[in-house]
Amino acid sequence: MLPADRRSHVAVHTVQSSQTPASSVRRQNSHVSSDQHLVRELFSSARGGPTVVAVSAGAWHAGVRPGMSLAEAGSMSTQPIQNTRRQAQLSASEIQFVEWRPDDDRRVLQEAAEYTRRFAPVVGLDGMPVPDCLHLDITGCGSLFGGESSLAEQVINCLAGRNYHCQAAISDSVATSWAFVHTEGHFLQHNAGQHRGRGYRSRSRHTELPECDLPIVIIPPGQAESWLQALAIDVARIPLADTQILRQLGIVTIRQLLELPDEDLPSRLSSDAIRRLRQLSGMEDEIIVPIPESDPVQASWVSEFPVSDRRGICQVIEHLTEDIVGQLKRRHLGTVQLTCQLKQEDGNRMELAADVIKPLQSASELYAVLSLRLESLSFQQAVTAISMQSAVVPLPTAHQKDLFNANLHIDPVEELTAVVNRLSNRLGKETVLTVHPVDNPVPEHAVELRPLMTSQSASAICTDRQLTDLVTADEVHQPDIESAERPLRLLSAPERIGDADTNPLTDGFVLSGQPCRVVEFIGPERIETHWWHESAVHRDYYRVRTSTQAACWIYRDIVAGGWFLHGMFD
Amino acid sequence: MSATSAALQMLRRQLVQSQSHSPRRTVVSTGLPSVDALLPHAGLPSGSLLEWVSDGPGHRASSIAFRCATGFLQRSGAFAVVDGRGCFNAAAVRNIGIPLSRLLLVRPQGSSGRDYCCGGGSGTPQLRHRHRTETLWALEQLSRSSGVQVVVAWIDRLSSTAQRRLQLAVETSGVTVFLIRPAAALRQTSWADLRFHVQSAREMQSAVSGGNAACDRSRIAVRLIRSKNAVRHNGCAWLECHHETGNVLEVSELARTAGAEDAAC
């Protein structure tokens, strides 16, 4: 998305920028290094010296190509090529080399995003290295612009008026939209392909996919997978190294990629590639990280008479929360995070942040969550100013409540959301967990505990799904009498109860400070990991009943020796 | 029968009826007929506080409590577990019949994985006090939420005030709270709707016959030792553990008769 201009430009990637001292590198944003990493990965010449990353049409006609070293491109500029009339007209000295600065590109893209704000409440930058597209969450916005296609057309026209020539794709996932506006792959990848020579032919577009001249693609809900199948794997956003592996295996289309068995993927592909695949197949949700608004939702309070008591501070915060919610209601938005800064008399600032699991527009609920965070703060000095800022997101569809029946309007999901908000803010996000099974024989790793409230939880479909699963009534589940029993209490660190030369099954052991002997045992049950695991486990487990009638789970470490108490059948 | 005892019986019946007719209260079967037979309404009342007292670690009080709570899964609402000890093994509940997708685990910070039964808690007294306060706070918050159906928590110390607050919370929200407590709790006053004592068969027989009776070691006795309003508050149900899987099952009628004969001998 470069503005059309009359001069010929060449963007140059310089190795110097990556050879800056470590201290300055640390100051750089992480995305800059990922941008440079991608360029070095795509263009081998970029590893040795300055390299051309992108060229304008004029420079292209002069023979300059992306991936050329600067020296090679510079030599072309001193030897005018006279092959065609267009090149003859171009004076070599007119080619201008400009240092490629990824941050500048992002800034320009963010400026373009500002033009699209009126079309969608959430506008975000592409999360890929060297981003070249914007993501707009247009959920529920189509009707305001005469339909989604009309909205897309207006966005394209709006940007075209500012010399941006765009394509648009509308779908129910970020990954699918990205794929349909990058059917030739990422623009840098495309450039690199062109540099490989005239023999290069884009493998992105499969022959089965119909050619379409319109710059707008609308994928009907639920049909993303069938539409994606014809595309090449370049559109899956997986790292280049993984793409090469897949090509070596003969996997060139998304259809082939999605047909791969899930259990084979971890051994062949990187975790990043697997995450991208899950996003593409809709198994993992991806949210649009909003670009901060130039006109944020905020409120502040300043007083020449400092407030020292907690009640006074709470009153001010309650008032500011109501102010914030008023602004949100006017803009038809919700919030997922309130950040509050309290300035003390000595100039020090205290920060308070309250998160909610789903977008809210209720002053009372937001204040309830904030006040829980306030309880953890101790005010040594009086407060002179308080400012509050809100992270905005689109509000989910509201459900009408019943006027006459007090119980009918109780929605278990909403009620659970409220209690999770309170618990997560008072006790910490990592204390409220959901449980997910893991295919791992080691007892301490048999399940994965994931915080319900994460930084990406707001507006995420998977969080909604989890909350719904938690409250949805089930059929009667019969106890699983086929699988081996596991103890309800599992010690986080197994307790040593005997050395390699002792046997607690015959000699007894000490439990809760009291010696006891084993009166009955069942086992061994061997639990071991495969040899290629980093921390291999080889254990023989026994279910024992002690003379104190306690049912314990003990094991013998086959490799290291020694006996351990691992759990209790409480 | 004297007029006084007849009047008392009539009052008890009315009390039971009035409780069962509460619109927010329903009765859920434990799935264990012998335990159901102990209970005033032949099942566990929803929106109630249920205490399960265990004689010690490894006596399967928690397993039985979880087993009895599975009946509540047919109603909407999360199955919350407040793991103040930090050593709850969520993988084990699959065997009991609780799907992991229904499980909401709350593990307050400072849950060390060690508790009173396995070498004592860690940290300073202040930290332990804070941890206990946070665990209780989490339990109360979950007990007040209509988005939750069942809460299971291991609590060693619980003041009468805290119990009363919990009782009011569950009566309002309809949440059923299963409190699993150590034997020391038997000396405390209870505000629970039902209080069970889980003992191993040997301990139970020792208490009855002075330790002379032979018994099946895998058997577990569940005694109802308290019922709200003193309605039918005695009785004992016999359960046993499956030899291979360890699941808690009903003792078959034949085995029960044989056991009773052994005990009588």
PDB file of C-alpha atoms in Angstrom, chain A residues 315-412:
ATOM      1  CA  GLN A 315     -16.276   7.964  45.782  1.00  0.00           C
ATOM      2  CA  VAL A 316     -14.098   9.721  43.228  1.00  0.00           C
ATOM      3  CA  ILE A 317     -13.388   6.441  41.434  1.00  0.00           C
ATOM      4  CA  GLU A 318     -17.083   5.584  41.406  1.00  0.00           C
ATOM      5  CA  HIS A 319     -17.845   8.971  39.870  1.00  0.00           C
ATOM      6  CA  LEU A 320     -15.125   8.530  37.229  1.00  0.00           C
ATOM      7  CA  THR A 321     -16.417   5.047  36.409  1.00  0.00           C
ATOM      8  CA  GLU A 322     -19.881   6.467  35.784  1.00  0.00           C
ATOM      9  CA  ASP A 323     -18.322   9.124  33.544  1.00  0.00           C
ATOM     10  CA  ILE A 324     -16.438   6.451  31.562  1.00  0.00           C
ATOM     11  CA  VAL A 325     -19.567   4.321  31.201  1.00  0.00           C
ATOM     12  CA  GLY A 326     -21.474   7.383  29.958  1.00  0.00           C
ATOM     13  CA  GLN A 327     -18.888   7.845  27.215  1.00  0.00           C
ATOM     14  CA  LEU A 328     -19.029   4.170  26.338  1.00  0.00           C
ATOM     15  CA  LYS A 329     -22.806   4.268  26.041  1.00  0.00           C
ATOM     16  CA  ARG A 330     -22.667   7.269  23.745  1.00  0.00           C
ATOM     17  CA  ARG A 331     -20.212   5.430  21.487  1.00  0.00           C
ATOM     18  CA  HIS A 332     -22.064   2.074  21.760  1.00  0.00           C
ATOM     19  CA  LEU A 333     -18.941   0.364  23.021  1.00  0.00           C
ATOM     20  CA  GLY A 334     -17.972  -1.811  25.940  1.00  0.00           C
ATOM     21  CA  THR A 335     -14.815  -2.076  27.987  1.00  0.00           C
ATOM     22  CA  VAL A 336     -12.616  -4.961  29.022  1.00  0.00           C
ATOM     23  CA  GLN A 337     -10.108  -3.046  31.082  1.00  0.00           C
ATOM     24  CA  LEU A 338     -10.142   0.045  33.234  1.00  0.00           C
ATOM     25  CA  THR A 339      -6.788   1.562  34.109  1.00  0.00           C
ATOM     26  CA  CYS A 340      -6.696   4.009  36.939  1.00  0.00           C
ATOM     27  CA  GLN A 341      -3.758   6.215  37.909  1.00  0.00           C
ATOM     28  CA  LEU A 342      -3.678   7.828  41.323  1.00  0.00           C
ATOM     29  CA  LYS A 343      -1.246  10.707  41.824  1.00  0.00           C
ATOM     30  CA  GLN A 344      -0.088  11.165  45.389  1.00  0.00           C
ATOM     31  CA  GLU A 345       0.998  14.360  47.156  1.00  0.00           C
ATOM     32  CA  ASP A 346       4.691  13.543  46.756  1.00  0.00           C
ATOM     33  CA  GLY A 347       4.248  13.112  43.004  1.00  0.00           C
ATOM     34  CA  ASN A 348       4.380   9.314  43.017  1.00  0.00           C
ATOM     35  CA  ARG A 349       1.801   7.511  40.956  1.00  0.00           C
ATOM     36  CA  MET A 350      -0.035   4.333  41.773  1.00  0.00           C
ATOM     37  CA  GLU A 351      -1.615   2.285  39.033  1.00  0.00           C
ATOM     38  CA  LEU A 352      -4.702   0.188  39.328  1.00  0.00           C
ATOM     39  CA  ALA A 353      -6.057  -1.988  36.552  1.00  0.00           C
ATOM     40  CA  ALA A 354      -9.254  -3.961  36.571  1.00  0.00           C
ATOM     41  CA  ASP A 355     -10.002  -6.526  33.873  1.00  0.00           C
ATOM     42  CA  VAL A 356     -13.257  -8.175  32.973  1.00  0.00           C
ATOM     43  CA  ILE A 357     -13.700 -11.393  31.084  1.00  0.00           C
ATOM     44  CA  LYS A 358     -16.415 -10.105  28.726  1.00  0.00           C
ATOM     45  CA  PRO A 359     -17.096  -6.553  27.506  1.00  0.00           C
ATOM     46  CA  LEU A 360     -19.107  -4.548  30.022  1.00  0.00           C
ATOM     47  CA  GLN A 361     -21.070  -1.331  29.951  1.00  0.00           C
ATOM     48  CA  SER A 362     -22.288  -1.360  33.530  1.00  0.00           C
ATOM     49  CA  ALA A 363     -20.923   1.223  35.970  1.00  0.00           C
ATOM     50  CA  SER A 364     -21.909  -0.790  39.030  1.00  0.00           C
ATOM     51  CA  GLU A 365     -20.174  -3.977  37.865  1.00  0.00           C
ATOM     52  CA  LEU A 366     -17.044  -2.119  36.791  1.00  0.00           C
ATOM     53  CA  TYR A 367     -16.891  -0.246  40.053  1.00  0.00           C
ATOM     54  CA  ALA A 368     -17.400  -3.479  42.003  1.00  0.00           C
ATOM     55  CA  VAL A 369     -14.375  -4.981  40.252  1.00  0.00           C
ATOM     56  CA  LEU A 370     -12.280  -1.833  40.703  1.00  0.00           C
ATOM     57  CA  SER A 371     -13.117  -1.594  44.380  1.00  0.00           C
ATOM     58  CA  LEU A 372     -11.812  -5.145  44.847  1.00  0.00           C
ATOM     59  CA  ARG A 373      -8.484  -4.033  43.415  1.00  0.00           C
ATOM     60  CA  LEU A 374      -8.572  -0.927  45.621  1.00  0.00           C
ATOM     61  CA  GLU A 375      -8.698  -3.142  48.701  1.00  0.00           C
ATOM     62  CA  SER A 376      -5.211  -4.406  47.940  1.00  0.00           C
ATOM     63  CA  LEU A 377      -3.736  -0.886  47.850  1.00  0.00           C
ATOM     64  CA  SER A 378      -2.455   0.924  50.917  1.00  0.00           C
ATOM     65  CA  PHE A 379      -2.532   4.708  50.748  1.00  0.00           C
ATOM     66  CA  GLN A 380       0.475   6.187  52.559  1.00  0.00           C
ATOM     67  CA  GLN A 381      -0.183   9.672  51.250  1.00  0.00           C
ATOM     68  CA  ALA A 382      -3.139  11.741  50.189  1.00  0.00           C
ATOM     69  CA  VAL A 383      -4.222  11.596  46.548  1.00  0.00           C
ATOM     70  CA  THR A 384      -4.325  14.788  44.504  1.00  0.00           C
ATOM     71  CA  ALA A 385      -5.396  13.522  41.079  1.00  0.00           C
ATOM     72  CA  ILE A 386      -6.986  10.439  39.579  1.00  0.00           C
ATOM     73  CA  SER A 387      -7.214   9.599  35.909  1.00  0.00           C
ATOM     74  CA  MET A 388      -9.038   6.670  34.386  1.00  0.00           C
ATOM     75  CA  GLN A 389      -8.792   5.188  30.926  1.00  0.00           C
ATOM     76  CA  SER A 390     -10.752   2.439  29.282  1.00  0.00           C
ATOM     77  CA  ALA A 391      -9.825  -0.154  26.656  1.00  0.00           C
ATOM     78  CA  VAL A 392     -12.792  -0.247  24.319  1.00  0.00           C
ATOM     79  CA  VAL A 393     -14.213  -3.183  22.415  1.00  0.00           C
ATOM     80  CA  PRO A 394     -17.509  -3.780  20.633  1.00  0.00           C
ATOM     81  CA  LEU A 395     -20.359  -4.710  22.896  1.00  0.00           C
ATOM     82  CA  PRO A 396     -21.891  -8.161  22.448  1.00  0.00           C
ATOM     83  CA  THR A 397     -25.529  -8.470  21.493  1.00  0.00           C
ATOM     84  CA  ALA A 398     -27.788  -7.629  24.420  1.00  0.00           C
ATOM     85  CA  HIS A 399     -30.562  -9.973  25.492  1.00  0.00           C
ATOM     86  CA  GLN A 400     -33.880  -8.607  26.649  1.00  0.00           C
ATOM     87  CA  LYS A 401     -34.720  -9.336  30.255  1.00  0.00           C
ATOM     88  CA  ASP A 402     -38.094 -10.395  31.555  1.00  0.00           C
ATOM     89  CA  LEU A 403     -39.937  -7.675  33.436  1.00  0.00           C
ATOM     90  CA  PHE A 404     -42.319  -9.778  35.493  1.00  0.00           C
ATOM     91  CA  ASN A 405     -40.326 -12.855  36.406  1.00  0.00           C
ATOM     92  CA  ALA A 406     -37.402 -12.179  38.701  1.00  0.00           C
ATOM     93  CA  ASN A 407     -35.785 -15.542  38.039  1.00  0.00           C
ATOM     94  CA  LEU A 408     -36.247 -15.830  34.294  1.00  0.00           C
ATOM     95  CA  HIS A 409     -33.643 -13.200  33.527  1.00  0.00           C
ATOM     96  CA  ILE A 410     -30.941 -14.977  35.513  1.00  0.00           C
ATOM     97  CA  ASP A 411     -28.451 -16.092  32.901  1.00  0.00           C
ATOM     98  CA  PRO A 412     -25.963 -18.560  34.409  1.00  0.00           C
TER      99      PRO A 412
END
